[in-house]
Short mmCIF file of C-alpha atoms in Angstrom, two decimals:
data_model
loop_
_atom_site.label_atom_id
_atom_site.label_comp_id
_atom_site.label_asym_id
_atom_site.label_seq_id
_atom_site.Cartn_x
_atom_site.Cartn_y
_atom_site.Cartn_z
CA MET A 1 17.62 0.07 6.11
CA ASP A 2 20.68 -1.95 6.86
CA VAL A 3 18.66 -5.52 7.31
CA SER A 4 18.27 -5.14 3.27
CA HIS A 5 21.45 -3.99 2.06
CA PRO A 6 23.78 -6.99 1.09
CA ASP A 7 26.91 -5.47 2.60
CA SER A 8 25.91 -4.43 5.64
CA PRO A 9 26.62 -6.84 8.84
CA GLU A 10 22.72 -6.40 9.43
CA TYR A 11 21.91 -8.03 6.57
CA GLY A 12 19.33 -10.85 6.52
CA LYS A 13 18.36 -10.41 10.10
CA TYR A 14 14.90 -9.61 11.10
CA TYR A 15 13.32 -6.56 12.76
CA THR A 16 11.24 -7.07 15.53
CA PRO A 17 7.47 -5.77 15.19
CA GLU A 18 8.35 -3.12 17.56
CA GLN A 19 11.34 -2.05 15.34
CA VAL A 20 8.56 -2.24 12.38
CA ASN A 21 6.55 -0.18 13.77
CA GLU A 22 8.52 2.61 15.00
CA PHE A 23 10.55 2.67 11.43
CA PHE A 24 7.13 3.12 9.58
CA ALA A 25 5.25 5.26 12.09
CA PRO A 26 5.11 9.21 11.47
CA THR A 27 7.10 11.52 13.79
CA ALA A 28 4.93 12.52 17.09
CA GLU A 29 5.33 15.81 15.28
CA ARG A 30 3.71 15.21 12.18
CA ALA A 31 1.01 13.12 14.12
CA GLU A 32 0.22 16.07 15.81
CA ILE A 33 -0.08 18.06 12.54
CA VAL A 34 -2.77 16.22 11.25
CA ARG A 35 -4.62 15.72 14.48
CA GLU A 36 -4.63 19.32 14.68
CA TRP A 37 -6.11 19.77 10.85
CA LEU A 38 -8.53 17.13 11.47
CA GLN A 39 -9.34 19.24 14.94
CA ALA A 40 -9.82 22.40 12.70
CA SER A 41 -11.98 20.71 10.19
CA GLY A 42 -14.30 19.32 12.47
CA VAL A 43 -13.33 16.12 13.63
CA SER A 44 -13.04 16.49 17.65
CA GLY A 45 -9.83 15.03 19.20
CA HIS A 46 -11.48 11.88 21.04
CA ARG A 47 -12.64 10.82 17.84
CA VAL A 48 -9.13 10.41 16.44
CA SER A 49 -6.80 7.55 17.50
CA GLN A 50 -3.72 6.01 16.57
CA PRO A 51 -3.62 2.05 15.92
CA ALA A 52 -1.17 -0.13 17.78
CA ASN A 53 1.44 -0.33 14.54
CA LYS A 54 1.39 3.67 14.86
CA ALA A 55 1.43 3.71 10.81
CA TRP A 56 -1.58 6.19 10.49
CA LEU A 57 -4.22 8.28 12.35
CA GLN A 58 -8.07 6.79 12.39
CA PHE A 59 -11.36 8.09 12.92
CA HIS A 60 -15.04 7.00 12.03
CA ALA A 61 -16.73 9.25 9.79
CA ASP A 62 -19.59 8.86 6.97
CA ALA A 63 -19.01 9.37 3.21
CA GLU A 64 -20.56 12.94 3.45
CA GLU A 65 -18.17 13.97 6.22
CA VAL A 66 -14.97 12.90 4.36
CA ALA A 67 -16.30 14.51 1.22
CA GLU A 68 -16.45 17.56 3.18
CA LEU A 69 -12.97 16.79 4.66
CA LEU A 70 -11.37 15.97 1.74
CA LYS A 71 -13.27 18.48 -0.31
CA THR A 72 -14.57 15.82 -3.24
CA LYS A 73 -17.64 14.07 -3.74
CA TYR A 74 -18.18 10.20 -3.53
CA HIS A 75 -20.16 8.46 -6.56
CA ILE A 76 -21.13 4.92 -6.85
CA PHE A 77 -18.99 3.79 -9.94
CA GLU A 78 -19.94 0.61 -12.06
CA HIS A 79 -17.45 -1.25 -13.94
CA ALA A 80 -18.62 -1.47 -17.60
CA ASP A 81 -17.56 -5.21 -18.15
CA THR A 82 -18.02 -6.65 -14.82
CA GLY A 83 -21.00 -4.89 -13.33
CA SER A 84 -19.13 -4.27 -9.92
CA LYS A 85 -19.62 -1.45 -8.16
CA LYS A 86 -17.27 0.46 -6.19
CA VAL A 87 -17.60 3.49 -4.09
CA ALA A 88 -15.20 6.21 -4.94
CA CYS A 89 -14.56 9.92 -5.77
CA ASP A 90 -13.69 11.23 -8.95
CA ASP A 91 -11.03 14.10 -7.69
CA HIS A 92 -8.37 12.84 -5.86
CA GLY A 93 -6.62 16.13 -4.98
CA ASP A 94 -3.61 16.98 -6.21
CA SER A 95 -1.11 14.26 -5.45
CA VAL A 96 -0.95 10.39 -5.93
CA MET A 97 1.62 8.00 -4.17
CA THR A 98 3.81 6.35 -6.60
CA PRO A 99 6.71 3.74 -6.33
CA THR A 100 8.93 6.74 -6.99
CA CYS A 101 7.09 8.99 -4.18
CA VAL A 102 7.72 6.20 -1.93
CA PHE A 103 11.75 5.61 -2.75
CA ALA A 104 12.24 9.19 -2.22
CA LEU A 105 9.94 9.63 1.09
CA TYR A 106 11.98 6.66 2.92
CA ASN A 107 15.28 7.28 1.26
CA LEU A 108 15.29 3.78 -0.16
CA THR A 109 17.76 2.50 -2.89
CA LYS A 110 16.48 0.25 -5.39
CA PRO A 111 17.40 -3.63 -5.29
CA ASN A 112 19.32 -5.43 -7.62
CA LYS A 113 19.42 -8.80 -5.99
CA ALA A 114 16.83 -11.46 -5.61
CA TYR A 115 17.93 -14.32 -2.82
CA PRO A 116 15.58 -17.61 -3.57
CA ASP A 117 15.25 -18.48 0.08
CA ASN A 118 13.97 -14.96 1.11
CA GLN A 119 10.24 -13.66 -0.42
CA LEU A 120 7.86 -10.95 0.79
CA GLY A 121 4.48 -12.41 2.29
CA ILE A 122 1.41 -10.80 1.57
CA TYR A 123 -1.74 -11.56 3.03
CA GLU A 124 -5.13 -10.60 1.39
CA PHE A 125 -8.67 -11.48 2.98
CA ALA A 126 -11.46 -11.87 0.33
CA ASP A 127 -9.80 -9.85 -2.47
CA GLN A 128 -7.91 -10.38 -5.60
CA TYR A 129 -5.61 -8.56 -7.94
CA ASN A 130 -5.94 -8.55 -11.67
CA GLN A 131 -2.55 -9.54 -13.87
CA PHE A 132 -4.01 -6.93 -16.65
CA ASP A 133 -3.83 -3.82 -14.15
CA VAL A 134 -0.69 -4.96 -12.56
CA ASP A 135 1.07 -5.13 -15.98
CA ARG A 136 -0.70 -1.85 -16.47
CA CYS A 137 1.09 -0.42 -13.35
CA PHE A 138 4.37 -2.06 -14.43
CA ARG A 139 4.10 -0.33 -17.33
CA ASP A 140 3.51 3.21 -16.08
CA PHE A 141 5.34 3.06 -13.01
CA ALA A 142 7.91 0.52 -12.99
CA PRO A 143 8.84 -0.20 -16.53
CA GLU A 144 11.99 -2.63 -15.23
CA ILE A 145 9.67 -5.19 -14.14
CA PRO A 146 8.77 -7.66 -16.64
CA ASN A 147 4.67 -7.79 -18.06
CA GLY A 148 3.49 -11.03 -16.61
CA THR A 149 5.72 -10.71 -13.06
CA HIS A 150 3.25 -11.97 -10.34
CA PRO A 151 3.42 -13.37 -6.80
CA ASP A 152 3.39 -17.11 -6.05
CA VAL A 153 0.14 -17.67 -4.68
CA LYS A 154 -0.11 -20.32 -1.57
CA SER A 155 -4.19 -20.38 -1.52
CA VAL A 156 -5.49 -20.44 1.97
CA ASP A 157 -9.18 -22.03 2.55
CA GLY A 158 -10.05 -21.96 -1.18
CA GLY A 159 -8.60 -18.44 -1.98
CA VAL A 160 -8.12 -17.72 -5.79
CA ALA A 161 -5.80 -15.24 -7.46
CA PRO A 162 -5.84 -13.70 -9.84
CA GLY A 163 -8.90 -12.44 -10.77
CA PRO A 164 -11.15 -10.69 -13.35
CA GLN A 165 -10.47 -7.39 -13.97
CA GLY A 166 -12.25 -5.03 -11.76
CA ALA A 167 -11.75 -7.15 -9.09
CA ARG A 168 -11.06 -5.70 -5.75
CA PHE A 169 -8.34 -3.48 -5.25
CA GLU A 170 -6.67 -4.02 -1.95
CA SER A 171 -4.42 -6.81 -3.52
CA TYR A 172 -3.83 -4.81 -6.57
CA LEU A 173 -2.43 -1.62 -4.22
CA ASP A 174 -0.08 -3.80 -2.10
CA LEU A 175 1.07 -5.69 -4.95
CA GLN A 176 1.74 -1.95 -7.39
CA ILE A 177 3.99 -0.60 -4.01
CA ALA A 178 5.60 -4.10 -3.30
CA TYR A 179 6.91 -4.83 -6.42
CA PRO A 180 8.86 -1.92 -7.28
CA LEU A 181 10.29 -1.76 -3.95
CA LEU A 182 11.22 -5.51 -4.21
CA HIS A 183 11.90 -6.51 -7.69
CA PRO A 184 13.42 -8.82 -8.41
CA GLN A 185 12.63 -10.27 -5.28
CA GLY A 186 10.09 -12.48 -5.11
CA ILE A 187 6.58 -12.02 -3.18
CA THR A 188 3.95 -14.89 -2.14
CA LEU A 189 0.64 -14.08 -1.84
CA TYR A 190 -1.46 -15.84 0.55
#
């Protein structure tokens, strides 16, 4: 990733959308392995597609089919304090993607400089993060990031962040991966 290394002549230049897609896309061989596994598991090939960004394979399925495919059971969980309900499984298999895994998977080095005129922009729709949960992630997976570290929120059309504990989780997931990859660089949340 020469564009992110300060000593590179490519530093600070931008990738084209096509270059970003190619960088994060699985190899054709790996995508084919997943397609074969899905077909062997009963998901017919015509149901599987790859979006324009090439980052994953996708197909439509109901909860029962996904539970069978992933060898788990789905339940409706209710947050004790807020009463909000989420559909999730109580068994996530034998691995979890952590910031350390992402660094290893993409052979990344930890950043050590922040550039004031440069921030990662993250757009969230109808979602909020919770600072308590983000701080807990820092504690568990990125202790070098101080508690209270948060994105610069630029509200679009009345959006609000942070939200209550137990808020929807997409923003939280984005921040728990983005901050360890970028810190001390800043993040703007739209």
